[in-house]
PDB file of C-alpha atoms in Angstrom:
ATOM      1  CA  MET H  18     129.735  82.377  81.526  1.00 49.00           C
ATOM      2  CA  ILE H  19     129.837  84.806  84.324  1.00 53.00           C
ATOM      3  CA  GLY H  20     127.530  87.785  82.236  1.00 53.00           C
ATOM      4  CA  GLY H  21     125.232  84.256  81.607  1.00 54.00           C
ATOM      5  CA  ALA H  22     125.452  83.691  85.524  1.00 48.00           C
ATOM      6  CA  LEU H  23     124.380  86.437  86.591  1.00 45.00           C
ATOM      7  CA  ALA H  24     121.657  87.628  84.330  1.00 45.00           C
ATOM      8  CA  LEU H  25     120.692  84.400  85.507  1.00 42.00           C
ATOM      9  CA  GLY H  26     121.020  85.216  89.001  1.00 44.00           C
ATOM     10  CA  LEU H  27     119.121  88.992  88.728  1.00 44.00           C
ATOM     11  CA  THR H  28     116.045  86.117  86.818  1.00 50.00           C
ATOM     12  CA  GLY H  29     115.912  85.244  90.003  1.00 47.00           C
ATOM     13  CA  LEU H  30     116.261  87.265  92.077  1.00 50.00           C
ATOM     14  CA  VAL H  31     113.535  89.754  90.032  1.00 55.00           C
ATOM     15  CA  SER H  32     111.456  86.448  90.300  1.00 69.00           C
ATOM     16  CA  TRP H  33     111.701  84.977  93.709  1.00 65.00           C
ATOM     17  CA  PRO H  34     108.073  86.803  95.451  1.00 73.00           C
ATOM     18  CA  LEU H  35     106.446  84.876  92.579  1.00 76.00           C
ATOM     19  CA  VAL H  36     107.675  81.694  93.350  1.00 75.00           C
ATOM     20  CA  ARG H  37     107.321  82.209  96.612  1.00 86.00           C
ATOM     21  CA  GLU H  38     103.597  83.308  95.905  1.00 89.00           C
ATOM     22  CA  LEU H  39     103.120  80.138  94.087  1.00 82.00           C
ATOM     23  CA  ARG H  40     104.475  77.614  97.130  1.00 90.00           C
ATOM     24  CA  ARG H  41     101.551  79.290  98.810  1.00 94.00           C
ATOM     25  CA  ALA H  42      98.670  77.785  99.868  1.00 94.00           C
ATOM     26  CA  PRO H  43      95.762  78.841  97.627  1.00 95.00           C
ATOM     27  CA  VAL H  44      92.055  78.842  99.381  1.00 96.00           C
ATOM     28  CA  SER H  45      90.291  75.605  98.357  1.00 95.00           C
ATOM     29  CA  ASN H  46      87.456  74.043  98.703  1.00 93.00           C
ATOM     30  CA  ALA H  47      88.794  71.514 100.842  1.00 94.00           C
ATOM     31  CA  LEU H  48      89.637  73.894 103.364  1.00 95.00           C
ATOM     32  CA  ARG H  49      86.104  75.737 103.363  1.00 96.00           C
ATOM     33  CA  ASP H  50      84.620  72.986 104.174  1.00 96.00           C
ATOM     34  CA  ALA H  51      87.009  72.573 107.482  1.00 94.00           C
ATOM     35  CA  ALA H  52      86.077  76.487 108.076  1.00 97.00           C
ATOM     36  CA  PRO H  53      82.930  77.706 110.635  1.00 97.00           C
ATOM     37  CA  GLY H  54      79.858  79.348 109.181  1.00 97.00           C
ATOM     38  CA  LEU H  55      78.772  80.234 105.078  1.00 98.00           C
ATOM     39  CA  PHE H  56      79.829  81.390 102.305  1.00 98.00           C
ATOM     40  CA  ALA H  57      77.863  84.134  99.901  1.00 98.00           C
ATOM     41  CA  ASP H  58      78.532  83.703  96.020  1.00 98.00           C
ATOM     42  CA  LEU H  59      78.710  87.775  94.908  1.00 98.00           C
ATOM     43  CA  SER H  60      80.650  89.893  92.679  1.00 97.00           C
ATOM     44  CA  ARG H  61      83.524  90.015  92.327  1.00 97.00           C
ATOM     45  CA  GLY H  62      84.428  85.743  94.868  1.00 97.00           C
ATOM     46  CA  ARG H  63      82.892  84.186  97.153  1.00 98.00           C
ATOM     47  CA  THR H  64      82.806  85.732 100.395  1.00 98.00           C
ATOM     48  CA  HIS H  65      83.019  83.973 104.286  1.00 98.00           C
ATOM     49  CA  TYR H  66      80.784  85.175 107.154  1.00 98.00           C
ATOM     50  CA  GLN H  67      78.760  84.140 110.569  1.00 98.00           C
ATOM     51  CA  TRP H  68      76.012  84.045 112.504  1.00 98.00           C
ATOM     52  CA  PHE H  69      76.066  84.371 115.746  1.00 98.00           C
ATOM     53  CA  GLY H  70      73.423  84.689 118.469  1.00 98.00           C
ATOM     54  CA  PRO H  71      69.398  85.421 118.357  1.00 97.00           C
ATOM     55  CA  GLU H  72      68.105  85.501 114.817  1.00 95.00           C
ATOM     56  CA  ASP H  73      65.612  88.455 116.220  1.00 96.00           C
ATOM     57  CA  GLY H  74      68.457  90.483 117.982  1.00 97.00           C
ATOM     58  CA  ASP H  75      69.001  93.407 116.807  1.00 97.00           C
ATOM     59  CA  VAL H  76      71.649  93.361 113.881  1.00 98.00           C
ATOM     60  CA  PHE H  77      75.200  94.014 114.338  1.00 98.00           C
ATOM     61  CA  VAL H  78      78.183  94.219 111.712  1.00 98.00           C
ATOM     62  CA  CYS H  79      81.936  93.809 112.336  1.00 99.00           C
ATOM     63  CA  VAL H  80      84.214  94.760 109.791  1.00 99.00           C
ATOM     64  CA  HIS H  81      87.753  93.519 110.655  1.00 98.00           C
ATOM     65  CA  GLY H  82      91.464  95.275 109.114  1.00 98.00           C
ATOM     66  CA  LEU H  83      94.322  95.100 106.917  1.00 97.00           C
ATOM     67  CA  THR H  84      95.389  92.179 108.016  1.00 97.00           C
ATOM     68  CA  THR H  85      93.538  89.911 110.400  1.00 97.00           C
ATOM     69  CA  PRO H  86      90.433  87.841 109.842  1.00 98.00           C
ATOM     70  CA  SER H  87      87.260  87.933 110.787  1.00 98.00           C
ATOM     71  CA  PHE H  88      88.548  85.628 113.609  1.00 98.00           C
ATOM     72  CA  VAL H  89      89.915  89.142 114.850  1.00 98.00           C
ATOM     73  CA  TRP H  90      86.068  89.265 116.805  1.00 98.00           C
ATOM     74  CA  GLY H  91      86.123  85.863 118.666  1.00 98.00           C
ATOM     75  CA  GLY H  92      86.842  87.917 122.492  1.00 98.00           C
ATOM     76  CA  LEU H  93      84.376  90.399 121.658  1.00 98.00           C
ATOM     77  CA  ILE H  94      81.116  87.947 120.224  1.00 98.00           C
ATOM     78  CA  PRO H  95      80.535  86.635 123.575  1.00 98.00           C
ATOM     79  CA  ASP H  96      79.098  89.687 124.929  1.00 98.00           C
ATOM     80  CA  LEU H  97      77.807  91.804 122.538  1.00 98.00           C
ATOM     81  CA  VAL H  98      75.664  87.737 122.223  1.00 98.00           C
ATOM     82  CA  ALA H  99      74.750  88.790 126.215  1.00 98.00           C
ATOM     83  CA  MET H 100      73.805  91.834 124.927  1.00 98.00           C
ATOM     84  CA  GLY H 101      70.599  90.379 122.182  1.00 98.00           C
ATOM     85  CA  TYR H 102      72.694  91.660 119.307  1.00 98.00           C
ATOM     86  CA  ARG H 103      72.364  89.615 116.197  1.00 98.00           C
ATOM     87  CA  VAL H 104      75.904  89.218 115.562  1.00 98.00           C
ATOM     88  CA  LEU H 105      77.510  89.196 111.323  1.00 98.00           C
ATOM     89  CA  THR H 106      81.184  88.918 110.363  1.00 99.00           C
ATOM     90  CA  TYR H 107      82.954  88.560 107.072  1.00 99.00           C
ATOM     91  CA  ASP H 108      86.614  87.343 106.199  1.00 98.00           C
ATOM     92  CA  HIS H 109      86.888  91.038 103.240  1.00 98.00           C
ATOM     93  CA  TYR H 110      88.125  89.878  99.992  1.00 98.00           C
ATOM     94  CA  GLY H 111      91.874  88.305 100.139  1.00 98.00           C
ATOM     95  CA  ARG H 112      91.281  86.880 103.972  1.00 98.00           C
ATOM     96  CA  GLY H 113      90.798  83.964 105.889  1.00 98.00           C
ATOM     97  CA  PHE H 114      88.046  81.847 103.315  1.00 98.00           C
ATOM     98  CA  SER H 115      87.170  84.312 100.864  1.00 98.00           C
ATOM     99  CA  ASP H 116      87.812  84.365  97.263  1.00 98.00           C
ATOM    100  CA  ARG H 117      90.945  86.587  96.453  1.00 97.00           C
ATOM    101  CA  PRO H 118      90.325  89.154  93.459  1.00 97.00           C
ATOM    102  CA  ARG H 119      92.855  91.562  91.787  1.00 94.00           C
ATOM    103  CA  ASP H 120      90.885  94.769  91.794  1.00 95.00           C
ATOM    104  CA  LEU H 121      92.185  97.948  93.497  1.00 94.00           C
ATOM    105  CA  GLN H 122      91.129  97.794  97.189  1.00 97.00           C
ATOM    106  CA  GLY H 123      89.307 101.120  97.608  1.00 97.00           C
ATOM    107  CA  ALA H 124      87.045 102.411  99.466  1.00 98.00           C
ATOM    108  CA  ALA H 125      84.083 101.361  96.674  1.00 98.00           C
ATOM    109  CA  PHE H 126      85.741  98.756  96.798  1.00 98.00           C
ATOM    110  CA  PHE H 127      85.373  97.533 100.257  1.00 98.00           C
ATOM    111  CA  THR H 128      81.464 100.003 100.576  1.00 98.00           C
ATOM    112  CA  ALA H 129      80.763  97.589  97.065  1.00 98.00           C
ATOM    113  CA  HIS H 130      81.441  94.443  98.870  1.00 98.00           C
ATOM    114  CA  LEU H 131      79.919  95.125 102.075  1.00 98.00           C
ATOM    115  CA  THR H 132      76.825  96.246 100.642  1.00 98.00           C
ATOM    116  CA  GLU H 133      76.524  92.912  97.855  1.00 98.00           C
ATOM    117  CA  LEU H 134      76.517  90.736 101.205  1.00 98.00           C
ATOM    118  CA  LEU H 135      73.746  92.444 103.816  1.00 98.00           C
ATOM    119  CA  ASP H 136      71.158  92.927 100.353  1.00 98.00           C
ATOM    120  CA  TYR H 137      72.769  89.005  99.299  1.00 98.00           C
ATOM    121  CA  LEU H 138      71.325  88.086 103.643  1.00 98.00           C
ATOM    122  CA  GLU H 139      68.449  90.920 103.012  1.00 97.00           C
ATOM    123  CA  ILE H 140      69.931  93.400 105.485  1.00 97.00           C
ATOM    124  CA  SER H 141      68.343  96.212 105.169  1.00 94.00           C
ATOM    125  CA  ASP H 142      68.440  98.576 108.057  1.00 94.00           C
ATOM    126  CA  ASP H 143      68.221  99.580 111.502  1.00 96.00           C
ATOM    127  CA  ILE H 144      72.045  98.402 111.567  1.00 98.00           C
ATOM    128  CA  THR H 145      74.626  98.960 114.183  1.00 98.00           C
ATOM    129  CA  LEU H 146      78.221  98.617 112.620  1.00 98.00           C
ATOM    130  CA  MET H 147      81.316  98.600 113.743  1.00 98.00           C
ATOM    131  CA  GLY H 148      85.054  98.357 112.451  1.00 98.00           C
ATOM    132  CA  TYR H 149      87.726  97.512 113.309  1.00 98.00           C
ATOM    133  CA  SER H 150      91.017  99.772 112.387  1.00 97.00           C
ATOM    134  CA  MET H 151      91.389  99.673 108.825  1.00 97.00           C
ATOM    135  CA  GLY H 152      87.956  98.204 108.787  1.00 98.00           C
ATOM    136  CA  GLY H 153      87.042 101.495 110.169  1.00 98.00           C
ATOM    137  CA  SER H 154      88.033 103.408 107.268  1.00 98.00           C
ATOM    138  CA  VAL H 155      85.427 101.160 105.300  1.00 98.00           C
ATOM    139  CA  SER H 156      82.539 101.950 108.362  1.00 98.00           C
ATOM    140  CA  ALA H 157      82.944 104.784 108.109  1.00 98.00           C
ATOM    141  CA  ALA H 158      82.281 104.961 104.433  1.00 98.00           C
ATOM    142  CA  TRP H 159      79.064 103.349 103.998  1.00 98.00           C
ATOM    143  CA  THR H 160      77.544 105.257 106.675  1.00 98.00           C
ATOM    144  CA  ALA H 161      78.543 108.288 104.681  1.00 98.00           C
ATOM    145  CA  ASP H 162      77.037 106.350 101.721  1.00 98.00           C
ATOM    146  CA  ASN H 163      73.293 104.873 103.693  1.00 98.00           C
ATOM    147  CA  PRO H 164      73.658 107.088 107.139  1.00 98.00           C
ATOM    148  CA  ASP H 165      69.510 106.017 107.138  1.00 97.00           C
ATOM    149  CA  ARG H 166      70.747 102.244 106.846  1.00 98.00           C
ATOM    150  CA  LEU H 167      72.088 102.481 110.055  1.00 97.00           C
ATOM    151  CA  ARG H 168      70.883 103.135 113.471  1.00 97.00           C
ATOM    152  CA  GLN H 169      74.525 103.713 115.471  1.00 98.00           C
ATOM    153  CA  LEU H 170      78.098 103.055 113.738  1.00 98.00           C
ATOM    154  CA  ILE H 171      81.143 102.621 116.450  1.00 98.00           C
ATOM    155  CA  LEU H 172      84.421 102.836 115.632  1.00 98.00           C
ATOM    156  CA  LEU H 173      88.145 100.481 116.995  1.00 98.00           C
ATOM    157  CA  ALA H 174      90.555 102.249 116.246  1.00 98.00           C
ATOM    158  CA  PRO H 175      89.491 102.893 112.786  1.00 98.00           C
ATOM    159  CA  ALA H 176      91.798 104.039 110.044  1.00 97.00           C
ATOM    160  CA  GLY H 177      91.255 106.663 107.514  1.00 95.00           C
ATOM    161  CA  MET H 178      93.047 109.847 109.363  1.00 93.00           C
ATOM    162  CA  GLY H 179      96.960 108.801 110.283  1.00 82.00           C
ATOM    163  CA  HIS H 180      98.595 105.720 110.633  1.00 78.00           C
ATOM    164  CA  ASP H 181     102.080 104.182 110.929  1.00 71.00           C
ATOM    165  CA  LEU H 182     102.442 100.867 109.405  1.00 69.00           C
ATOM    166  CA  GLY H 183     105.499 100.946 109.230  1.00 69.00           C
ATOM    167  CA  ARG H 184     108.488 102.207 106.458  1.00 69.00           C
ATOM    168  CA  THR H 185     107.990  99.178 104.309  1.00 69.00           C
ATOM    169  CA  ALA H 186     104.114  99.726 104.142  1.00 70.00           C
ATOM    170  CA  GLU H 187     103.956 103.598 103.602  1.00 70.00           C
ATOM    171  CA  VAL H 188     107.533 103.739 101.121  1.00 72.00           C
ATOM    172  CA  VAL H 189     106.544 100.737  98.212  1.00 73.00           C
ATOM    173  CA  ALA H 190     102.279 102.208  98.680  1.00 72.00           C
ATOM    174  CA  ARG H 191     103.572 105.293  96.730  1.00 74.00           C
ATOM    175  CA  LEU H 192     106.038 102.777  94.063  1.00 78.00           C
ATOM    176  CA  PRO H 193     105.166 100.478  91.190  1.00 80.00           C
ATOM    177  CA  ILE H 194     105.996  97.292  90.305  1.00 79.00           C
ATOM    178  CA  LEU H 195     109.279  98.171  91.882  1.00 81.00           C
ATOM    179  CA  GLY H 196     107.419  98.505  95.335  1.00 84.00           C
ATOM    180  CA  ASP H 197     105.516  95.456  94.160  1.00 89.00           C
ATOM    181  CA  TRP H 198     108.686  93.621  94.335  1.00 88.00           C
ATOM    182  CA  VAL H 199     110.494  95.451  97.397  1.00 86.00           C
ATOM    183  CA  PHE H 200     106.858  94.263  99.797  1.00 89.00           C
ATOM    184  CA  HIS H 201     106.943  91.082  99.158  1.00 88.00           C
ATOM    185  CA  MET H 202     110.221  90.857  99.763  1.00 89.00           C
ATOM    186  CA  ALA H 203     110.157  92.401 103.148  1.00 87.00           C
ATOM    187  CA  TYR H 204     106.546  92.735 104.912  1.00 89.00           C
ATOM    188  CA  PRO H 205     105.815  89.353 105.668  1.00 92.00           C
ATOM    189  CA  LYS H 206     109.328  89.375 108.194  1.00 92.00           C
ATOM    190  CA  GLN H 207     108.420  92.760 109.084  1.00 89.00           C
ATOM    191  CA  PHE H 208     104.646  91.160 109.783  1.00 93.00           C
ATOM    192  CA  ARG H 209     106.634  88.144 111.142  1.00 95.00           C
ATOM    193  CA  GLU H 210     107.742  90.886 114.034  1.00 93.00           C
ATOM    194  CA  GLY H 211     104.961  92.222 114.485  1.00 92.00           C
ATOM    195  CA  VAL H 212     103.592  89.402 115.892  1.00 94.00           C
ATOM    196  CA  ALA H 213     105.810  88.446 117.479  1.00 94.00           C
ATOM    197  CA  ARG H 214     106.761  92.473 119.710  1.00 92.00           C
ATOM    198  CA  GLU H 215     102.282  91.232 120.211  1.00 91.00           C
ATOM    199  CA  ARG H 216     102.542  87.206 121.844  1.00 91.00           C
ATOM    200  CA  LYS H 217     103.499  88.836 125.464  1.00 90.00           C
ATOM    201  CA  LEU H 218     100.298  90.668 125.208  1.00 92.00           C
ATOM    202  CA  PRO H 219      97.204  89.481 127.155  1.00 92.00           C
ATOM    203  CA  SER H 220      94.114  88.032 124.541  1.00 96.00           C
ATOM    204  CA  ALA H 221      90.487  86.632 124.618  1.00 97.00           C
ATOM    205  CA  ILE H 222      91.779  85.310 121.573  1.00 96.00           C
ATOM    206  CA  PRO H 223      94.462  82.192 122.570  1.00 89.00           C
ATOM    207  CA  ASP H 224      95.857  81.615 118.703  1.00 94.00           C
ATOM    208  CA  ILE H 225      95.336  84.629 117.667  1.00 96.00           C
ATOM    209  CA  TYR H 226      98.745  85.047 116.584  1.00 95.00           C
ATOM    210  CA  ASP H 227      99.525  82.689 115.316  1.00 96.00           C
ATOM    211  CA  LEU H 228      96.302  82.160 113.109  1.00 97.00           C
ATOM    212  CA  GLN H 229      97.468  85.869 112.305  1.00 97.00           C
ATOM    213  CA  LEU H 230     100.602  84.052 110.581  1.00 96.00           C
ATOM    214  CA  GLN H 231      98.931  81.596 109.465  1.00 96.00           C
ATOM    215  CA  GLU H 232      97.555  84.436 106.544  1.00 97.00           C
ATOM    216  CA  LEU H 233     100.466  84.817 105.189  1.00 96.00           C
ATOM    217  CA  HIS H 234     100.531  81.361 104.143  1.00 95.00           C
ATOM    218  CA  ARG H 235      97.693  81.524 101.897  1.00 97.00           C
ATOM    219  CA  ARG H 236      98.025  82.382  98.102  1.00 97.00           C
ATOM    220  CA  GLY H 237      96.656  85.898  97.411  1.00 97.00           C
ATOM    221  CA  PHE H 238      96.990  87.742 101.194  1.00 98.00           C
ATOM    222  CA  LEU H 239      99.796  89.563 100.241  1.00 96.00           C
ATOM    223  CA  ARG H 240      98.329  90.727  96.928  1.00 95.00           C
ATOM    224  CA  ALA H 241      95.429  91.927  98.706  1.00 97.00           C
ATOM    225  CA  VAL H 242      97.680  93.811 101.608  1.00 95.00           C
ATOM    226  CA  LEU H 243      99.385  95.926  99.379  1.00 93.00           C
ATOM    227  CA  SER H 244      96.077  96.091  97.839  1.00 95.00           C
ATOM    228  CA  SER H 245      93.992  97.816 100.760  1.00 95.00           C
ATOM    229  CA  LEU H 246      97.945 100.151 101.631  1.00 92.00           C
ATOM    230  CA  ARG H 247      97.143 101.976  97.599  1.00 91.00           C
ATOM    231  CA  GLY H 248      93.654 101.989  97.833  1.00 94.00           C
ATOM    232  CA  MET H 249      91.815 102.714 101.360  1.00 96.00           C
ATOM    233  CA  LEU H 250      94.359 103.191 103.453  1.00 93.00           C
ATOM    234  CA  SER H 251      95.625 105.674 101.079  1.00 89.00           C
ATOM    235  CA  GLN H 252      92.692 107.843 101.207  1.00 88.00           C
ATOM    236  CA  GLN H 253      91.833 110.669 104.725  1.00 92.00           C
ATOM    237  CA  LEU H 254      88.337 110.448 104.939  1.00 97.00           C
ATOM    238  CA  ARG H 255      87.401 114.074 105.776  1.00 97.00           C
ATOM    239  CA  ARG H 256      84.977 113.911 103.805  1.00 97.00           C
ATOM    240  CA  GLU H 257      82.979 110.528 104.868  1.00 98.00           C
ATOM    241  CA  HIS H 258      83.289 112.486 108.264  1.00 98.00           C
ATOM    242  CA  GLN H 259      81.816 115.281 107.771  1.00 98.00           C
ATOM    243  CA  VAL H 260      78.808 113.829 105.777  1.00 98.00           C
ATOM    244  CA  VAL H 261      78.710 111.492 108.853  1.00 98.00           C
ATOM    245  CA  HIS H 262      78.671 114.059 110.945  1.00 98.00           C
ATOM    246  CA  GLN H 263      75.714 115.895 108.517  1.00 98.00           C
ATOM    247  CA  SER H 264      73.964 112.773 108.642  1.00 97.00           C
ATOM    248  CA  LYS H 265      73.047 112.950 112.789  1.00 97.00           C
ATOM    249  CA  VAL H 266      74.463 108.362 113.153  1.00 98.00           C
ATOM    250  CA  PRO H 267      75.128 108.318 116.279  1.00 98.00           C
ATOM    251  CA  VAL H 268      78.942 107.865 115.930  1.00 98.00           C
ATOM    252  CA  THR H 269      81.257 105.769 119.262  1.00 98.00           C
ATOM    253  CA  ALA H 270      84.784 106.205 118.475  1.00 98.00           C
ATOM    254  CA  ILE H 271      87.475 103.395 121.264  1.00 98.00           C
ATOM    255  CA  TRP H 272      90.436 104.404 120.930  1.00 98.00           C
ATOM    256  CA  GLY H 273      93.545 102.434 122.686  1.00 98.00           C
ATOM    257  CA  ALA H 274      95.585 104.933 124.502  1.00 98.00           C
ATOM    258  CA  ASP H 275      98.819 103.333 123.974  1.00 97.00           C
ATOM    259  CA  ASP H 276      98.222 102.838 119.947  1.00 96.00           C
ATOM    260  CA  THR H 277     101.574 103.011 117.511  1.00 92.00           C
ATOM    261  CA  VAL H 278     100.104 102.219 114.894  1.00 93.00           C
ATOM    262  CA  ILE H 279      96.543 104.585 114.702  1.00 94.00           C
ATOM    263  CA  PRO H 280      97.799 106.471 116.984  1.00 93.00           C
ATOM    264  CA  ILE H 281      95.576 108.511 120.108  1.00 95.00           C
ATOM    265  CA  GLY H 282      96.183 111.950 118.130  1.00 94.00           C
ATOM    266  CA  CYS H 283      93.739 110.964 115.913  1.00 96.00           C
ATOM    267  CA  LYS H 284      90.831 111.565 118.003  1.00 97.00           C
ATOM    268  CA  THR H 285      91.469 115.376 117.966  1.00 97.00           C
ATOM    269  CA  THR H 286      91.748 114.509 113.923  1.00 97.00           C
ATOM    270  CA  LEU H 287      87.731 112.904 114.141  1.00 98.00           C
ATOM    271  CA  GLU H 288      86.339 115.328 117.059  1.00 97.00           C
ATOM    272  CA  GLN H 289      87.300 118.840 114.026  1.00 97.00           C
ATOM    273  CA  TRP H 290      84.722 115.792 111.686  1.00 98.00           C
ATOM    274  CA  ASN H 291      83.095 115.531 114.073  1.00 98.00           C
ATOM    275  CA  PRO H 292      82.124 116.728 116.487  1.00 97.00           C
ATOM    276  CA  ARG H 293      78.930 114.343 117.950  1.00 97.00           C
ATOM    277  CA  ALA H 294      80.285 111.496 117.721  1.00 98.00           C
ATOM    278  CA  GLU H 295      81.640 111.047 121.593  1.00 98.00           C
ATOM    279  CA  GLN H 296      84.279 109.390 121.854  1.00 98.00           C
ATOM    280  CA  ALA H 297      86.712 106.511 124.815  1.00 98.00           C
ATOM    281  CA  VAL H 298      90.385 106.058 125.231  1.00 98.00           C
ATOM    282  CA  ILE H 299      91.552 102.848 127.263  1.00 98.00           C
ATOM    283  CA  ALA H 300      94.374 102.872 129.309  1.00 98.00           C
ATOM    284  CA  GLY H 301      97.198 100.605 128.335  1.00 97.00           C
ATOM    285  CA  ALA H 302      96.025  99.808 125.196  1.00 98.00           C
ATOM    286  CA  GLY H 303      97.379  99.282 121.687  1.00 97.00           C
ATOM    287  CA  HIS H 304      95.985  98.361 118.602  1.00 96.00           C
ATOM    288  CA  GLY H 305      95.717  95.341 119.549  1.00 97.00           C
ATOM    289  CA  LEU H 306      92.395  96.271 121.501  1.00 98.00           C
ATOM    290  CA  ALA H 307      89.923  94.128 119.869  1.00 98.00           C
ATOM    291  CA  TYR H 308      91.369  91.009 121.629  1.00 98.00           C
ATOM    292  CA  THR H 309      93.933  92.040 123.925  1.00 98.00           C
ATOM    293  CA  HIS H 310      91.749  95.311 126.568  1.00 98.00           C
ATOM    294  CA  VAL H 311      87.673  93.325 125.271  1.00 98.00           C
ATOM    295  CA  ASN H 312      86.243  93.965 128.672  1.00 98.00           C
ATOM    296  CA  ASP H 313      87.403  97.935 128.231  1.00 98.00           C
ATOM    297  CA  VAL H 314      85.503  97.672 125.105  1.00 98.00           C
ATOM    298  CA  ILE H 315      82.555  96.099 125.894  1.00 98.00           C
ATOM    299  CA  SER H 316      82.566  98.379 128.573  1.00 98.00           C
ATOM    300  CA  ALA H 317      82.572 101.782 126.427  1.00 98.00           C
ATOM    301  CA  ILE H 318      79.683  99.904 124.111  1.00 98.00           C
ATOM    302  CA  LYS H 319      77.908  99.338 126.614  1.00 96.00           C
ATOM    303  CA  ASP H 320      77.989 103.111 127.923  1.00 92.00           C
ATOM    304  CA  ARG H 321      76.981 104.670 124.175  1.00 87.00           C
ATOM    305  CA  ARG H 322      74.809 101.991 123.315  1.00 88.00           C
ATOM    306  CA  VAL H 323      71.529 103.203 120.494  1.00 85.00           C
TER     307      VAL H 323
END
């Protein structure tokens, strides 16, 4: 009896992450019907995207990071539109309203996704591309593959040169099977605690912290985050940044002086990999600078506009 109860208990413990995942809501058609923007049917699934600004404006593509979908750009969009840009935002697979494929989310996965979306929208060249956090890695990798299509690359607290996503994320990224279990059990609590710490910060997006927590309740989100940790965020992008340097694409990197996720020391790394890159540091800004220090970010973009 004791052995049977123990086995049953262990089975329940092992299967608990799966049970929790099945309890999460799928990204349903009803949810998408209520979403702003449009959807593109691409090779790995449906992709949610939105256009803002004048149809004849210069195209400005925004690539979000690991856990916060395209709503992260809400504070910056009005100023970018006021500058005359036609702004495109989209959700990575596994986030927001986009589909949840099971592929490893490495550089090739993300760059192919962006290429497909741009081709679907018939956007060929003269693009200003801005990537935030992990989106900075994606943008740098895409630029290295497509330098002739860009007018300018803007990197906002970019990953790919070193980061600190917390002990849980760092450990489980290296452990198959057991790492999956630990991640699904421990990461939601770590994520909630991180959001709670940020609630005291000012934000140009009033409900961004609640929107971030909503992602935890959608099926496939945690799997996508873990896949990105093992893929895109496990890669150092020295080669890509050196290729961008050689291509002479204008690059602007904007950093938060108090960022503990992408430390300011990465600025020195980028200087070594791409000496041509112009860099700006925002005093008092942490990793949420895309929505906590909107005016400073916009000023840095305006000062270096190409």
